[in-house]
Coordinates of C-alpha atoms and ligand atoms in Angstrom, one line a residue:
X1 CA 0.0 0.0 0.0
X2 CA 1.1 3.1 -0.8
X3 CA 1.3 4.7 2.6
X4 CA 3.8 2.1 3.7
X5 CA 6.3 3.3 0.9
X6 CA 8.1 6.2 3.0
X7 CA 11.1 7.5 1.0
X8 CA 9.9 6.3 -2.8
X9 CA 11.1 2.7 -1.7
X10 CA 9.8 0.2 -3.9
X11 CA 8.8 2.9 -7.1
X12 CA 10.7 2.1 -10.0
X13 CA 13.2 4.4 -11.3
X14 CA 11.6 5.1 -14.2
X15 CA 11.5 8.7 -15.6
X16 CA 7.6 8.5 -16.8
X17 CA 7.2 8.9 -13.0
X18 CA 6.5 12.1 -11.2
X19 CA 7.4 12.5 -7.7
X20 CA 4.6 14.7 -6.0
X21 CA 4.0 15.2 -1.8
X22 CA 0.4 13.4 -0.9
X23 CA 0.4 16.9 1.2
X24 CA 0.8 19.0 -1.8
X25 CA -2.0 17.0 -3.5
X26 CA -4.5 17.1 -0.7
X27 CA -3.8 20.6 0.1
X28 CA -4.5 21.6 -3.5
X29 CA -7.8 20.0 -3.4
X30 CA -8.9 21.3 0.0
X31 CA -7.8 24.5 -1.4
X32 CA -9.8 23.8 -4.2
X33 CA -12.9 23.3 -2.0
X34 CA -12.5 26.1 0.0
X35 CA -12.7 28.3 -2.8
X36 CA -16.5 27.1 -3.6
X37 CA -18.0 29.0 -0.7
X38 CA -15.9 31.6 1.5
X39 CA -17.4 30.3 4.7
X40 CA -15.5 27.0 4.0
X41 CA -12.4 28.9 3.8
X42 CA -9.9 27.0 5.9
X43 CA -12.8 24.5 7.7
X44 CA -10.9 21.5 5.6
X45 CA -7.5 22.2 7.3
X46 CA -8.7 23.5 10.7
X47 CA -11.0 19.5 11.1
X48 CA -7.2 18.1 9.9
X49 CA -6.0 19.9 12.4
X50 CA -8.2 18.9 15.4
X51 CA -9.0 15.4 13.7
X52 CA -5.1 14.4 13.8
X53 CA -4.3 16.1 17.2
X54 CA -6.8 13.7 18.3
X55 CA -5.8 10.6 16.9
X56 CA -2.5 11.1 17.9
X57 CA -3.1 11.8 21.7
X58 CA -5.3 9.0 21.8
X59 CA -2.6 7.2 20.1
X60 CA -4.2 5.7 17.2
X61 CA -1.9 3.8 14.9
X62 CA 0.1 5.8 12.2
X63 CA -1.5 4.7 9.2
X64 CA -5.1 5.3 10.8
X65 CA -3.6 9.0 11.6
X66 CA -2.6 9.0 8.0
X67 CA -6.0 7.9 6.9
X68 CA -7.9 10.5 9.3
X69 CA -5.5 13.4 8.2
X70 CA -6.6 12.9 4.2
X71 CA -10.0 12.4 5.2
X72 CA -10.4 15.3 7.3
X73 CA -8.3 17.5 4.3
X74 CA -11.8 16.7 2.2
X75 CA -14.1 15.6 4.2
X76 CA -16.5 18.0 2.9
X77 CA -15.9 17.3 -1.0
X78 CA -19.9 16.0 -1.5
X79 CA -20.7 19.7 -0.9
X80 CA -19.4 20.4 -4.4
X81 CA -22.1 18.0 -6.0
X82 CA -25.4 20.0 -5.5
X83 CA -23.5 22.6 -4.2
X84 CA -26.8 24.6 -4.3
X85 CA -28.8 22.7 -2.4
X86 CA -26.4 21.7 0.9
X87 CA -26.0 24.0 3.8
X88 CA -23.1 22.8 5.8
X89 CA -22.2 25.7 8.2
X90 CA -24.5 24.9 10.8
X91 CA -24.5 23.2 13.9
X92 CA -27.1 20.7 13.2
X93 CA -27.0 20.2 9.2
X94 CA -29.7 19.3 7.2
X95 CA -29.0 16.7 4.4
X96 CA -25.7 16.2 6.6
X97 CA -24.8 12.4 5.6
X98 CA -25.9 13.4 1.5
X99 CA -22.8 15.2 1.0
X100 CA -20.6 12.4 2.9
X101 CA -22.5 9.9 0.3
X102 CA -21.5 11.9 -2.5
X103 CA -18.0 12.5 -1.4
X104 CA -17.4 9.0 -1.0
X105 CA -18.7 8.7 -4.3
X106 CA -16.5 10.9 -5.8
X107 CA -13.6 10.3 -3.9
X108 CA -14.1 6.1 -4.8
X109 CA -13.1 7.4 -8.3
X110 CA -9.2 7.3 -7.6
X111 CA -8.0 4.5 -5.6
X112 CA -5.1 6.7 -3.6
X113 CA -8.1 8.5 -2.2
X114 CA -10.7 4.9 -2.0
X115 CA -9.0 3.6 1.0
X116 CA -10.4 6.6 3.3
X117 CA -13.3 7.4 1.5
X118 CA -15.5 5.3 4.1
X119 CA -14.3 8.1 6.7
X120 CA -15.8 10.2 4.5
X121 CA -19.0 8.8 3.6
X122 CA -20.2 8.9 7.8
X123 CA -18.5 11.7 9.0
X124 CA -21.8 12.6 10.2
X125 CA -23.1 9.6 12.2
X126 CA -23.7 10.2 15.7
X127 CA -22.1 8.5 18.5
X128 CA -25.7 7.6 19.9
X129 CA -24.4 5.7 23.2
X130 CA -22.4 3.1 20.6
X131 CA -25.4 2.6 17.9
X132 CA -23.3 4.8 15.7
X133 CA -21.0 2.0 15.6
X134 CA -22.9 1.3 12.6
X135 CA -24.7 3.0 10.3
X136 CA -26.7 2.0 7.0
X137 CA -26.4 -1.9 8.9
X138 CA -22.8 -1.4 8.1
X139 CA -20.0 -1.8 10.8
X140 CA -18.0 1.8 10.6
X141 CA -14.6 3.0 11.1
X142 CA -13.7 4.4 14.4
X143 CA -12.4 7.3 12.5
X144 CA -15.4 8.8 11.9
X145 CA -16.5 9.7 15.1
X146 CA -13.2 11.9 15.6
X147 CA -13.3 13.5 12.2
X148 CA -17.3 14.1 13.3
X149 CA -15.9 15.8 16.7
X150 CA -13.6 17.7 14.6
X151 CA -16.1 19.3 12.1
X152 CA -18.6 20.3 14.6
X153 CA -16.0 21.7 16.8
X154 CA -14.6 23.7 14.1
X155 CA -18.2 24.8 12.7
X156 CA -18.8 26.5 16.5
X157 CA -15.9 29.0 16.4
X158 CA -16.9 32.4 15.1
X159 CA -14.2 33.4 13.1
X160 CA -15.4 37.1 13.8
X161 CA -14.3 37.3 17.7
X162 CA -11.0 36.1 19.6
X163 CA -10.8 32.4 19.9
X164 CA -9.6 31.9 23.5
X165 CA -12.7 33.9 24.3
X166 CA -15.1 30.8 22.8
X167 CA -13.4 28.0 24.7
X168 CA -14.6 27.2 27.5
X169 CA -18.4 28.0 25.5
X170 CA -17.2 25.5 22.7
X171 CA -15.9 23.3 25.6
X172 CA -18.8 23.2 27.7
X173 CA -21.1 22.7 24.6
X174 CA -19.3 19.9 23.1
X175 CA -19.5 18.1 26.7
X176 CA -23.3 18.4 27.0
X177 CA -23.1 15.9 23.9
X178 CA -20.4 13.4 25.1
X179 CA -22.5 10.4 24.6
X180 CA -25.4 11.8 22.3
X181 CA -23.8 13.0 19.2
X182 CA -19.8 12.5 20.2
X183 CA -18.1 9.3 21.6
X184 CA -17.2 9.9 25.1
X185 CA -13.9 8.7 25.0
X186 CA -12.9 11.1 22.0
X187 CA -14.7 14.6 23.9
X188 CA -12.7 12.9 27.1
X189 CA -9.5 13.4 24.7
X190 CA -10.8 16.9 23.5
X191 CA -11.0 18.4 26.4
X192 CA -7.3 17.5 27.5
X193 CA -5.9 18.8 24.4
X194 CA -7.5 22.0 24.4
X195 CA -6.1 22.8 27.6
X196 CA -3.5 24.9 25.9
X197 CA -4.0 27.8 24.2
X198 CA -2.0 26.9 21.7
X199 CA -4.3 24.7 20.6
X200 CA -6.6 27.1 19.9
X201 CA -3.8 29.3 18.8
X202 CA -3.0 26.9 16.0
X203 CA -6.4 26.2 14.9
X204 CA -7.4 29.7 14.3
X205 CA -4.2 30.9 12.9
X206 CA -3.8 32.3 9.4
X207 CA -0.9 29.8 8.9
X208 CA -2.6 27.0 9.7
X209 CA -1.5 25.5 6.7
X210 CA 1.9 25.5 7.7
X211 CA 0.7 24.4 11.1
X212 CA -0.7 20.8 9.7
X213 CA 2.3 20.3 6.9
X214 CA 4.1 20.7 10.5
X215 CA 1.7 17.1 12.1
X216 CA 1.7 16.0 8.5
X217 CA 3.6 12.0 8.4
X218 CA 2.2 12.0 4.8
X219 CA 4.4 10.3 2.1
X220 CA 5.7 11.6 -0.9
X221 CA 4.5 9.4 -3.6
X222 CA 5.8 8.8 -6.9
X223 CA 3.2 8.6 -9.3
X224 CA 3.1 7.0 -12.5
X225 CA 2.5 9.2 -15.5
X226 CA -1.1 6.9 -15.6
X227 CA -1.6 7.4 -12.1
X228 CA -1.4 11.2 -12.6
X229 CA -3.5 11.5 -15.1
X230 CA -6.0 9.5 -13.6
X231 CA -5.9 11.9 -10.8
X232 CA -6.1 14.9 -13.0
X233 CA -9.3 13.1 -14.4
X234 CA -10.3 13.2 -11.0
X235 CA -10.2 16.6 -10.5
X236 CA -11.6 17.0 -13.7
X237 CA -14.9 15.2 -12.8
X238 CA -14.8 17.9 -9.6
X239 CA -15.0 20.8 -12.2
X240 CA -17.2 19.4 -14.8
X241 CA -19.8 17.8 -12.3
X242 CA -20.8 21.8 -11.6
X243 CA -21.0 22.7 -15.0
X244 CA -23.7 20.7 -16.8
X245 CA -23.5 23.2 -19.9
X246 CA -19.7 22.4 -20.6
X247 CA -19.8 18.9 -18.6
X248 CA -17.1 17.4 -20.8
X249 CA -14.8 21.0 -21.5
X250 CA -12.0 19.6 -19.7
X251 CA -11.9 16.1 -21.4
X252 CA -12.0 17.6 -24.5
X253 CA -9.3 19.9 -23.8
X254 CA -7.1 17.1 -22.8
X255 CA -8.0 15.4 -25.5
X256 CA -7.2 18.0 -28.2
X257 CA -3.8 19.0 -26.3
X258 CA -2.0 15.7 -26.4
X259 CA -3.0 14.9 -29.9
X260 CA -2.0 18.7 -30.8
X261 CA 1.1 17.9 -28.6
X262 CA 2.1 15.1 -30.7
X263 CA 1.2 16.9 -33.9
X264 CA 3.8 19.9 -32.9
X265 CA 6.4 17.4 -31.9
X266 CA 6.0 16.9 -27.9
X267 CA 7.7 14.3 -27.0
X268 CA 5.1 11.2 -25.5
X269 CA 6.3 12.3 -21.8
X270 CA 5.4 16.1 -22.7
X271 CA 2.4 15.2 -24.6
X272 CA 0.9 13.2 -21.5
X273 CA 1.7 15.7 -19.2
X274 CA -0.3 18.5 -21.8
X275 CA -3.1 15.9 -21.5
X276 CA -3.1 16.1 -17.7
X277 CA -2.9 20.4 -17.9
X278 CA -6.1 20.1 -20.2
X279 CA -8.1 18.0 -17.3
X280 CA -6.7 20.9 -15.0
X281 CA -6.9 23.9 -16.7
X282 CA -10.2 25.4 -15.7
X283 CA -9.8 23.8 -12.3
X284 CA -10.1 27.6 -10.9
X285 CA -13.7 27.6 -12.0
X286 CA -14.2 26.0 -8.5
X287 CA -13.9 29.6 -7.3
X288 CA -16.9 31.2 -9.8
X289 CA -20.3 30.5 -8.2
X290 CA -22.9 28.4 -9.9
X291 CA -25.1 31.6 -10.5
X292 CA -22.5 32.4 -12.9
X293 CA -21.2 29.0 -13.8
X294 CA -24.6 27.7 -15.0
X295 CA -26.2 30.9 -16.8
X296 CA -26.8 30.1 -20.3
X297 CA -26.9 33.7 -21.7
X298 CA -24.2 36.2 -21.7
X299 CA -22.3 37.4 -18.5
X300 CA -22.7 40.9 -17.2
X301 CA -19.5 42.9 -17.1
X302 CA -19.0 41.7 -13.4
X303 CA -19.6 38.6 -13.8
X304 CA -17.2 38.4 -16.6
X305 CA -15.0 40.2 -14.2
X306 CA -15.8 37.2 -11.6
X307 CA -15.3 34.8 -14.5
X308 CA -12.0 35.7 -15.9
X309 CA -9.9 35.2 -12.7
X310 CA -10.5 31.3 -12.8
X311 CA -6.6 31.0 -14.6
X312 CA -5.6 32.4 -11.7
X313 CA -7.2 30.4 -9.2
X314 CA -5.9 27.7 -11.5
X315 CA -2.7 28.6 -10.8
X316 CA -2.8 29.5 -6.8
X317 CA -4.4 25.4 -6.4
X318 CA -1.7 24.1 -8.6
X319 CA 1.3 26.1 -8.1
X320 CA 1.2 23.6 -4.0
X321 CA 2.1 20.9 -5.8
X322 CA 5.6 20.3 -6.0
X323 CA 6.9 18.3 -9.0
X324 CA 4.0 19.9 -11.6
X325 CA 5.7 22.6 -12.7
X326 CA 4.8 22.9 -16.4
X327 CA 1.5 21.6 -16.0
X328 CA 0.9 24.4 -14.0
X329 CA 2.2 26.8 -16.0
X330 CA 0.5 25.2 -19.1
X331 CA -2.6 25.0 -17.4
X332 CA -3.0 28.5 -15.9
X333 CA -1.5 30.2 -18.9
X334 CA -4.2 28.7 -21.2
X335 CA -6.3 32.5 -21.3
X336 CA -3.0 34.3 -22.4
X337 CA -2.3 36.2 -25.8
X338 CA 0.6 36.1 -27.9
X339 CA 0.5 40.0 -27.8
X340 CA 0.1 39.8 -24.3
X341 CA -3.2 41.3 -23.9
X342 CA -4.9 37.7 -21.7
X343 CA -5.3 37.1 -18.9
X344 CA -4.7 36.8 -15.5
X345 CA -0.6 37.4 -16.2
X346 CA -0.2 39.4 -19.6
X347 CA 2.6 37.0 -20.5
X348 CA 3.8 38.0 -23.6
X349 CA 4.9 35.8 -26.5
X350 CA 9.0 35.4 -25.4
X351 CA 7.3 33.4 -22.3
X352 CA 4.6 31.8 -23.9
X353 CA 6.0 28.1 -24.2
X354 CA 5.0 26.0 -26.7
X355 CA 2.6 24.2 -24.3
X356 CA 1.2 26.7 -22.9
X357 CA 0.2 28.0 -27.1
X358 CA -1.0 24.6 -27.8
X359 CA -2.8 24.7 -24.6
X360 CA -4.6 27.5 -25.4
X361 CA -5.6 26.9 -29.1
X362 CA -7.2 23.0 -27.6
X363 CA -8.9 25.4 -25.0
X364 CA -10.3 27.5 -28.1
X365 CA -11.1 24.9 -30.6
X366 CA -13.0 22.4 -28.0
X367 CA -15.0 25.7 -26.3
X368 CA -15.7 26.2 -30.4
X369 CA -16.6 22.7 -31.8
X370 CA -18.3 21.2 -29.0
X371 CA -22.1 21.7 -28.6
X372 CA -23.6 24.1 -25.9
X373 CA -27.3 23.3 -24.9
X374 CA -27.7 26.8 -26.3
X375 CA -26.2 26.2 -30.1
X376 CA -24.6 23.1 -32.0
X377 CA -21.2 23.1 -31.9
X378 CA -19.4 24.6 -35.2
X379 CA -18.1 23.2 -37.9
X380 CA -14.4 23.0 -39.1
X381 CA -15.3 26.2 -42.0
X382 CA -16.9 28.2 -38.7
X383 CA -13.8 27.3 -36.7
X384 CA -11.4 28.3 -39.1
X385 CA -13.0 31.1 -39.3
X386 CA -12.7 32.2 -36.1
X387 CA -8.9 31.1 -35.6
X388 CA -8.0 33.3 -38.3
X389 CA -9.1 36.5 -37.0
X390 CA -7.6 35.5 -33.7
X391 CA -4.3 34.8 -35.3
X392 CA -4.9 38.4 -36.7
X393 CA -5.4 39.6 -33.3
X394 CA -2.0 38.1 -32.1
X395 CA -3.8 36.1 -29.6
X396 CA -2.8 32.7 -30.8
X397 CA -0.1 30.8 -32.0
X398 CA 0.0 30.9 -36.0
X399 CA 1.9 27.3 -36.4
X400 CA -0.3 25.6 -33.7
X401 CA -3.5 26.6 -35.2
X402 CA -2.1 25.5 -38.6
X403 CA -1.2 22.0 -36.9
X404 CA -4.9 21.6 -36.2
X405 CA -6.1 22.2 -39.5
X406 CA -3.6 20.0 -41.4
X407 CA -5.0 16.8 -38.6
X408 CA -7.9 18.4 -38.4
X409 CA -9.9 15.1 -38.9
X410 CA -7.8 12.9 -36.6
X411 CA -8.1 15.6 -33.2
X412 CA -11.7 16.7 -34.3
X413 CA -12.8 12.4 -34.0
X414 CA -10.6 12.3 -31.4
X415 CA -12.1 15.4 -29.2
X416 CA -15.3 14.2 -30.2
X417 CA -15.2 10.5 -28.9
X418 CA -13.5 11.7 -25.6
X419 CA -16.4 14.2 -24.8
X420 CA -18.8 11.1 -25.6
X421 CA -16.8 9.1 -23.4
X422 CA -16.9 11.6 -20.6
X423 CA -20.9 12.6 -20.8
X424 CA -21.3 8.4 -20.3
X425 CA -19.2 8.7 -17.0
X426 CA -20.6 11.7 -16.1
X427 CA -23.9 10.6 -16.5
X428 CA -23.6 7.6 -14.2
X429 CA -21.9 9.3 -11.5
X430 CA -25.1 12.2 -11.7
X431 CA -27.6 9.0 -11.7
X432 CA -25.7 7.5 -8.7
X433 CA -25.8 10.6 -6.7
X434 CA -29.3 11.6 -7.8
X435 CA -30.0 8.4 -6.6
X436 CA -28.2 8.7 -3.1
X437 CA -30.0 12.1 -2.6
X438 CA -33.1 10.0 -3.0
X439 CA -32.7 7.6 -0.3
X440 CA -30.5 9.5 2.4
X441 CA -31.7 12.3 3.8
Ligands
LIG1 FE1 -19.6 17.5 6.4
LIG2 FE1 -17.2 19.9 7.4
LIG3 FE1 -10.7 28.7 -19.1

């Protein structure tokens, strides 16, 4: 198992590898979830934070630690699947085990993240004097019940007003549950770590980031070039599962990429790793709001405004991860001009790297050719059209675009079959949740 494997033992030495921190991953994602709603911001890494301080005092074995750590770092991920219908800031939450359903779910779709995913799914099942040993007739991890403790405690601090001032309040609150909603033993082991102040300190501070990679035993993993996509594909399914009018942008964008990749020359490392930036590149769209996301008409000016700072967002979730340098950049630079005039960065053409260039023409062509429930997609006379004027513009790459047209056939079948692919994927993960938001409530 991959948590065993401290210190890349047992990965082959193989370059097609890339050798990323499970921290850096996880903390992209939570960072990626905290920008869906600002009241999140920081929840996921302040319930890591109490969730492993309490595993550790009560001396839980170090792969259960590790296990409650990446659990707590997403615990909330469900919320991103009917974002518009879950509350989750309050005490007693509606819907509560819906978005632990649909987390585990979503999180089930990449087997690094399977193993905790049942943490997950009943971080909201009462202690109930032992009944919440089980839940659903299933036997549950012990886990839960701290990573429970933990969200509730960090849902009763108000952010607004000086922590030490809300202990003893949170404190005495939290007691009046121990054997209701908490387990007794793990309130028991609250209450003894938050005797310090620097408890609270910690949990409140605006480093708390650094304050978990600090408790963080994670591994550094080295992931396979597959394994890493598969991940990207992931994330990918995070974005486009928000977005039913562009569901399958981001596989088509990978799609068109790597075969545009090869086309230009990339060699089959680079061209996998454009593939990957395509699945990320709008990943900052976790930061527009759904009002926005999912109107079909034009945007006002400010909510273009809102819109066009996703590429940055895009970069601030990827730039974490060590090791994924030029996906980064090819992913967040995928809005930029060659006559500098996109956006977020103005990066002119000297900078503009052949990635990022191809990046941006398989960002065009797929947001051109695929179909939009409010028009059919164009066809390759339309797109042409359009490219040329935008070559005229100095806003893309001249030699790229004329790549495409020369294979046009090849990446158009290509882009098309990998949307297909995607909308059948898509559509069983929205029936499966659909259908666990019919019977858990
Ligand atoms: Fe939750
Ligand atoms: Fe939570
Ligand atoms: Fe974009």
């Amino acid at each position: 198992m991959l948590l065993r494997e401290k210190n890349n033992e047992g990965f082959p030495e193989d370059s097609a590898c890339v050798s990323v921190s499970l921290f850096d991953m996880l903390s992209s994602l939570s960072t990626a979830l905290d920008l869906i709603d600002i009241e999140l911001i920081d929840h996921h890494n302040r319930v890591c934070y109490i969730a492993t301080k309490l595993a550790i005092h009560l001396q839980f074995e170090p792969e259960q630690i590790n296990e409650i750590f990446m659990a707590a770092m997403v615990h909330d991920i469900g919320a991103i699947v009917f974002s518009d219908r879950l509350g989750l800031n309050n005490f007693e939450v509606e819907n509560a085990h819906l978005h632990g359903e649909l987390g585990a779910l979503l999180l089930s779709r990449f087997d690094l993240f399977q193993e905790f995913s049942p943490l997950v799914r009943f971080h909201h099942v009462p202690w109930e004097n032992g009944a919440g040993n089980y839940a659903f007739g299933e036997a549950v991890p012990s886990g839960i019940h701290i990573l429970h403790l933990a969200d509730r405690i960090s849902v009763l601090i108000d952010r607004r007003n000086p922590v030490l001032s809300q202990a003893s309040t949170i404190n005495r609150k939290i007691s009046s549950q121990s054997g209701k909603q908490f387990s007794p033993a793990f309130v028991e082991a609250f209450l003894e770590v938050s005797r310090e102040d620097a408890f609270w300190l910690d949990l409140m501070s605006p480093s708390i980031e650094r304050v978990i990679q600090k408790i963080s035993c994670l591994p550094r993993a080295r992931l396979s070039l597959e394994s890493l996509t598969s991940l990207s594909h992931f994330f990918a399914l995070i974005i486009d599962t928000r977005s039913r009018f562009t569901a399958t942008h981001s596989s088509g964008v990978a799609c068109s990429a790597m075969e545009l990749g090869i086309v230009m020359g990339m060699s089959e490392f680079d061209s996998s790793k454009i593939r990957i930036a395509g699945y990320l590149h709008d990943l900052g769209k976790l930061a527009v709001s759904d009002a926005i996301l999912l109107k079909p008409g034009k945007l006002s000016n400010e909510e273009w405004l809102i819109m066009r700072a996703h590429p940055y967002y895009t970069y601030r979730i990827l730039e974490r991860v060590e090791g994924l340098e030029d996906i980064t950049f090819w992913a967040s630079n995928h809005h930029e001009e060659l006559g500098g005039g996109g956006y977020p960065f103005g990066t002119e053409a000297d900078n503009l790297s052949l990635g990022a260039r191809t990046m941006a023409v398989a960002d065009v062509f797929t947001a051109l050719a695929e179909d939009r429930p409010y028009r059919d997609g164009m066809n390759k006379e339309e797109t042409h059209k359009v490219f040329q004027e935008m070559i005229k513009k100095e806003k893309l790459d001249k030699d790229v675009v004329e790549a495409l047209y020369d294979n046009y056939k090849n990446i158009n079948e290509s882009r098309k079959s990998a949307q297909e692919q995607e909308l059948i994927t898509l559509s069983e993960f929205w029936d499966c949740a659909e259908e666990k938001a019919g019977y858990v409530s």
